[in-house]
C-alpha positions as CSV (number, residue, x, y, z in Angstrom):
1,X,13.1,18.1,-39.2
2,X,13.2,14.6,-37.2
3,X,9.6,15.5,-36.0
4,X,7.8,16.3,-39.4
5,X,9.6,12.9,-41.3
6,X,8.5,10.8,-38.4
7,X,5.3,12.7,-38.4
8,X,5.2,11.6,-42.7
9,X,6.3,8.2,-42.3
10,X,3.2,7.5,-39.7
11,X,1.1,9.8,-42.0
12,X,1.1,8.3,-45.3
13,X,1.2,4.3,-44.1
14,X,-1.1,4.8,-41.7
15,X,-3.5,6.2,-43.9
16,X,-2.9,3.7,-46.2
17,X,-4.0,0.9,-44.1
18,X,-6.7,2.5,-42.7
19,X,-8.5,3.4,-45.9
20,X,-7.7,-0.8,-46.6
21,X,-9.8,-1.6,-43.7
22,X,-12.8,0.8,-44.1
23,X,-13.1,-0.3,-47.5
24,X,-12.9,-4.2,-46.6
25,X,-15.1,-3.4,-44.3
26,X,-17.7,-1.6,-46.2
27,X,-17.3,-3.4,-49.1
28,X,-16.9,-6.8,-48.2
29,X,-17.5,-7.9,-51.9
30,X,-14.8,-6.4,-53.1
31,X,-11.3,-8.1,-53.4
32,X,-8.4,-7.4,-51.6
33,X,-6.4,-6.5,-54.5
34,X,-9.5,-3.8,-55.2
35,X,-9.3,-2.4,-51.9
36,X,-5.4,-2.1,-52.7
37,X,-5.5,-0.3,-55.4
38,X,-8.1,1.7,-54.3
39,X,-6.3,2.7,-51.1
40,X,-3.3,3.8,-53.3
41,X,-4.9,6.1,-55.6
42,X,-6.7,7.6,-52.3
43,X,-3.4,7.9,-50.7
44,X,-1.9,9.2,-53.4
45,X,-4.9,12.1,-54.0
46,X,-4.4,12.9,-49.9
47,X,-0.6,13.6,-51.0
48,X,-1.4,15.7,-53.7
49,X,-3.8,18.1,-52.2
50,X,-1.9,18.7,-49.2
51,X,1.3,19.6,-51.8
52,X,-1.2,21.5,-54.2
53,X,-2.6,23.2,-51.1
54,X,0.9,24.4,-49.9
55,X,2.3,24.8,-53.0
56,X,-0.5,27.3,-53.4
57,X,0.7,29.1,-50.4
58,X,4.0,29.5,-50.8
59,X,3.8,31.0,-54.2
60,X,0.8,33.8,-52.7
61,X,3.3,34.2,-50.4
62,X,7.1,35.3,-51.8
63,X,6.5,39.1,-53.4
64,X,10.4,37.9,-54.6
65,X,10.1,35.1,-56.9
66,X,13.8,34.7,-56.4
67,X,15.0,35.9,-53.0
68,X,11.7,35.1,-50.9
69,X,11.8,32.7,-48.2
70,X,8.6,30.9,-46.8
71,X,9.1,28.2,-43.9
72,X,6.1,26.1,-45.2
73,X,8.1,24.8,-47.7
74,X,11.0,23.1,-46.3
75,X,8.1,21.7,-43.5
76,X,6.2,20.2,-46.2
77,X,9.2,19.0,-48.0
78,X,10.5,16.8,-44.7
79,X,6.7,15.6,-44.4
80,X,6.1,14.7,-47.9
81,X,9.5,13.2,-48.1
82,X,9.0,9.4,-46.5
83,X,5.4,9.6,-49.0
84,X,8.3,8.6,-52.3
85,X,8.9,5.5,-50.1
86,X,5.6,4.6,-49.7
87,X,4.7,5.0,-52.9
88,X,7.1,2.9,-54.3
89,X,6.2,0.0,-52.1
90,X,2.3,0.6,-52.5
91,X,2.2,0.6,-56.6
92,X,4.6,-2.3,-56.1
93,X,1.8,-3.8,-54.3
94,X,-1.1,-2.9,-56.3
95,X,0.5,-3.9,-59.3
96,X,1.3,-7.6,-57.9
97,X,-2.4,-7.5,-56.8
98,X,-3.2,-6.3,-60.5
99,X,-1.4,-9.3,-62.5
100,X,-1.5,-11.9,-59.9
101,X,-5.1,-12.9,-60.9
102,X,-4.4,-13.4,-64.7
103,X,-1.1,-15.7,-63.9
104,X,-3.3,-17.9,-61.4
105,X,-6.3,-18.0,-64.0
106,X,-4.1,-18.7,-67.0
107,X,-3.2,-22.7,-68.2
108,X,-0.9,-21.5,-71.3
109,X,1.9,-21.5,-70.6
110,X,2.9,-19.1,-73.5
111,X,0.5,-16.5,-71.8
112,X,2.0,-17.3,-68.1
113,X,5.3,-16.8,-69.4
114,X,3.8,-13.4,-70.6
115,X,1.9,-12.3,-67.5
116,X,5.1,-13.3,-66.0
117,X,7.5,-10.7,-68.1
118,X,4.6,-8.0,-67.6
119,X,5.1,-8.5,-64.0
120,X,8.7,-8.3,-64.4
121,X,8.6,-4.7,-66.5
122,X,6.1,-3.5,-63.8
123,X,8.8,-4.1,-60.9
124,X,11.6,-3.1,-62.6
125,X,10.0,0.4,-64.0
126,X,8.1,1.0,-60.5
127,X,11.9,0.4,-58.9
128,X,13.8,2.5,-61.2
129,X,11.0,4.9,-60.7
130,X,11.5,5.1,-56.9
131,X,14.6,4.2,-56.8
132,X,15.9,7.6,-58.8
133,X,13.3,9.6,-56.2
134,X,14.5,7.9,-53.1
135,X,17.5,10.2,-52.6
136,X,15.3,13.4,-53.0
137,X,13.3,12.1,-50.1
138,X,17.0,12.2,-47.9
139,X,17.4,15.0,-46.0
140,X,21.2,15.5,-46.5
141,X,20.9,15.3,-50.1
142,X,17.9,18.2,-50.0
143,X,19.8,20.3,-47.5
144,X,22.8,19.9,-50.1
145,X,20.8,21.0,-53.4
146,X,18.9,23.5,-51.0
147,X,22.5,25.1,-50.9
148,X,23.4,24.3,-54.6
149,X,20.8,26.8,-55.5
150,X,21.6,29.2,-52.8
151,X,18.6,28.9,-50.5
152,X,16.8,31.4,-53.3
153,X,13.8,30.2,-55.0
154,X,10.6,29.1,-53.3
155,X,8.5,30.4,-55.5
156,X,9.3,28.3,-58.1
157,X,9.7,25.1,-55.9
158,X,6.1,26.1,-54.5
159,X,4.9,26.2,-58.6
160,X,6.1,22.8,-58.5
161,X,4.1,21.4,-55.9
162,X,1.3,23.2,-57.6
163,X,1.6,20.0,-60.5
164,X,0.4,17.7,-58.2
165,X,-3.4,19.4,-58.8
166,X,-4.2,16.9,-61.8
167,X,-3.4,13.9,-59.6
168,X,-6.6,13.9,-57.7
169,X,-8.7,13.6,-60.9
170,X,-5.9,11.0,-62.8
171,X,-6.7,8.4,-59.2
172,X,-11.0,9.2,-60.1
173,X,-10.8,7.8,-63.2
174,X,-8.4,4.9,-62.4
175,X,-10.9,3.9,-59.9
176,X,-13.6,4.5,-61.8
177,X,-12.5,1.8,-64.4
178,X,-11.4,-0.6,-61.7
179,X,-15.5,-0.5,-61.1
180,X,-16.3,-0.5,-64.3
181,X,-18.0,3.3,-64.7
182,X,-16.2,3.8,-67.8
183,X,-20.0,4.8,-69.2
184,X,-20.7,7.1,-66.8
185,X,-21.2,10.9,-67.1
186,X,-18.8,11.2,-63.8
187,X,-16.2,9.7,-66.1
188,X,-16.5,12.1,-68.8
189,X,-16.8,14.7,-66.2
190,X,-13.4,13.3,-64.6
191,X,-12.1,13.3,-68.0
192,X,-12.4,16.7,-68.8
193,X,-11.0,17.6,-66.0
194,X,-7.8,15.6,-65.7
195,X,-6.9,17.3,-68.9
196,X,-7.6,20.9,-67.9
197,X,-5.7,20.5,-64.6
198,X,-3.2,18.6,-66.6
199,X,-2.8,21.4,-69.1
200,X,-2.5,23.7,-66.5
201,X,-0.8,22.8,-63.5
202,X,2.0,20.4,-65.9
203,X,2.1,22.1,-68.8
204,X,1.2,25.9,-69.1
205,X,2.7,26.0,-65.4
206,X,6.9,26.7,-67.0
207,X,5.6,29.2,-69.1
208,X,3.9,31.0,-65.9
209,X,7.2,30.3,-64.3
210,X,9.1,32.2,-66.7
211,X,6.6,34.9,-67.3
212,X,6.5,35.7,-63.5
213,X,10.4,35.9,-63.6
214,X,10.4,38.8,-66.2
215,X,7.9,40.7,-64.7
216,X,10.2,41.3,-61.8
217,X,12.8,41.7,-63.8
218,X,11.3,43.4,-66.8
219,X,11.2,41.2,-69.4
220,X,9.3,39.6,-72.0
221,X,8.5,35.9,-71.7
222,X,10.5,35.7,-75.1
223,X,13.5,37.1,-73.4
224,X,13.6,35.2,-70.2
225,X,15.6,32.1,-71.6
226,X,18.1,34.3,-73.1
227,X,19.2,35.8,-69.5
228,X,19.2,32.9,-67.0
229,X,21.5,29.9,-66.4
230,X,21.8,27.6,-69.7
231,X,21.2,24.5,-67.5
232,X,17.9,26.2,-65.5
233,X,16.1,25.9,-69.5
234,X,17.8,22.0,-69.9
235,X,16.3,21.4,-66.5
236,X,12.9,22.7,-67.8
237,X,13.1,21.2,-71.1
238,X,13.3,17.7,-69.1
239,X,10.8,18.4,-66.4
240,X,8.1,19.3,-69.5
241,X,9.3,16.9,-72.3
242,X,7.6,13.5,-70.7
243,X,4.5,16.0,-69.3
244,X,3.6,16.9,-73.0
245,X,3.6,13.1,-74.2
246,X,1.7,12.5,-71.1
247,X,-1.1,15.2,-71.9
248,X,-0.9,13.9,-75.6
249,X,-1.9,9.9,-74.6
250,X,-4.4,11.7,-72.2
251,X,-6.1,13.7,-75.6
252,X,-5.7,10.2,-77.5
253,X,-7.7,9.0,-75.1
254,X,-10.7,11.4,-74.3
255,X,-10.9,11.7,-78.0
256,X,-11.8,7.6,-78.3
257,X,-14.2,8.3,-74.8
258,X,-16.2,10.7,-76.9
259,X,-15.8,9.3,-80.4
260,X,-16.4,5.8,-79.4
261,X,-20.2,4.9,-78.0
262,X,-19.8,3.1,-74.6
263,X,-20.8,-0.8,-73.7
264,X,-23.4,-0.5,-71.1
């Protein structure tokens, strides 16, 4: 365990500032702050096909979605474990590199004091954020919800990591309008895909969950929330609530990127 978090915690930085450098290097026009941001949303990408890729495997792997065991996942979790620290000071960063620039360039002080309170929101939401993921990335707290649920259930931890597929695509098209592409037929492209990966992998992925658990147990996806824990279908309702309003800004969207005709 000591091995694969150290392993993560030289992982996930190191990549970080490595992917700063080539990109300050190869694109010595750019700003700082671009090669930030940029670096995150790699970063972040890097993270989410490794957990797509094992999340992948575990689930081809456990015949039992309930008693199966598969090693990969408790590896991965240790590894991907210091990556919620990270990322909690590297959107810090890129967002101070994001809203510095309009507080330097503005002489109203009316719009400071607003740049200033947009700055504030972005810290405080970005710390809540990690700070109510930080203790997942602990191993004493996993090992103790690892024994809460009775060491039973990869499959449905690996169907988990699966969400992270629509990541790679969301970072695309954040970079893409950091370089203005917004016009481009990649960014459509991106766009279409974000949502199908969204849909899938966020959305239609609990009712996979459940139908996969009354297979084995011969049920219909109907029945499956009448015969299993109460707070198992709370837990889901809360995992899927804020991933519907997500996928519903994301159609807002790709409807005013196809209604709308782009500025060249």
């Amino acid at each position: 365990m000591l091995l694969t978090l150290a392993g993560g915690s030289l992982f996930f930085p190191g990549l970080f500032a490595l992917c700063t450098w080539a990109l300050r290097r190869s694109r010595p026009e750019w700003t700082y702050s671009d090669c930030v941001m940029i670096s995150t949303r790699l970063v972040s990408s890097v993270q989410a096909v490794l957990a797509t890729g094992s999340g992948i495997i575990i689930v081809r792997s456990c015949s039992d979605v309930i008693n199966s065991r598969y090693n990969l996942k408790k590896g991965f979790q240790d590894f991907q474990g210091p990556y919620t620290i990270f990322s909690f000071y590297a959107f810090n960063l890129s967002t101070y590199h994001k809203v510095k620039p309009q507080a330097s360039d503005s002489y109203n002080p009316g719009s400071l004091r607003s740049i200033k309170l947009k700055l504030l929101h972005y810290s405080i939401s970005l710390s809540l954020h990690g700070l109510s993921l930080l203790p997942f990335s602990m191993a004493p707290v996993r090992i103790f919800l690892l024994r809460l649920r009775g060491n039973l259930g990869d499959f449905f931890v690996g169907c988990i990591f699966t969400a992270e597929l629509s990541t790679p695509f969301v970072s695309l098209g954040r970079i893409l309008i950091q370089l203005k592409q917004q016009h481009t037929l990649l960014y459509k492209v991106n766009g279409i895909l974000t949502l199908a990966t969204f849909l899938s992998c966020r959305i239609l992925l609990f009712p996979f969950m459940y139908w996969s658990y009354g297979q084995q147990q011969g049920l219909s996806l109907l029945q499956v929330p009448f015969h299993i824990p109460f707070f198992c279908n709370v837990a889901n309702a809360f995992l899927i609530a804020p991933q519907i309003y997500w996928f519903y800004l994301l159609c807002r969207k790709a409807v005013r990127l196809f209604d709308t005709p782009q500025a060249k």
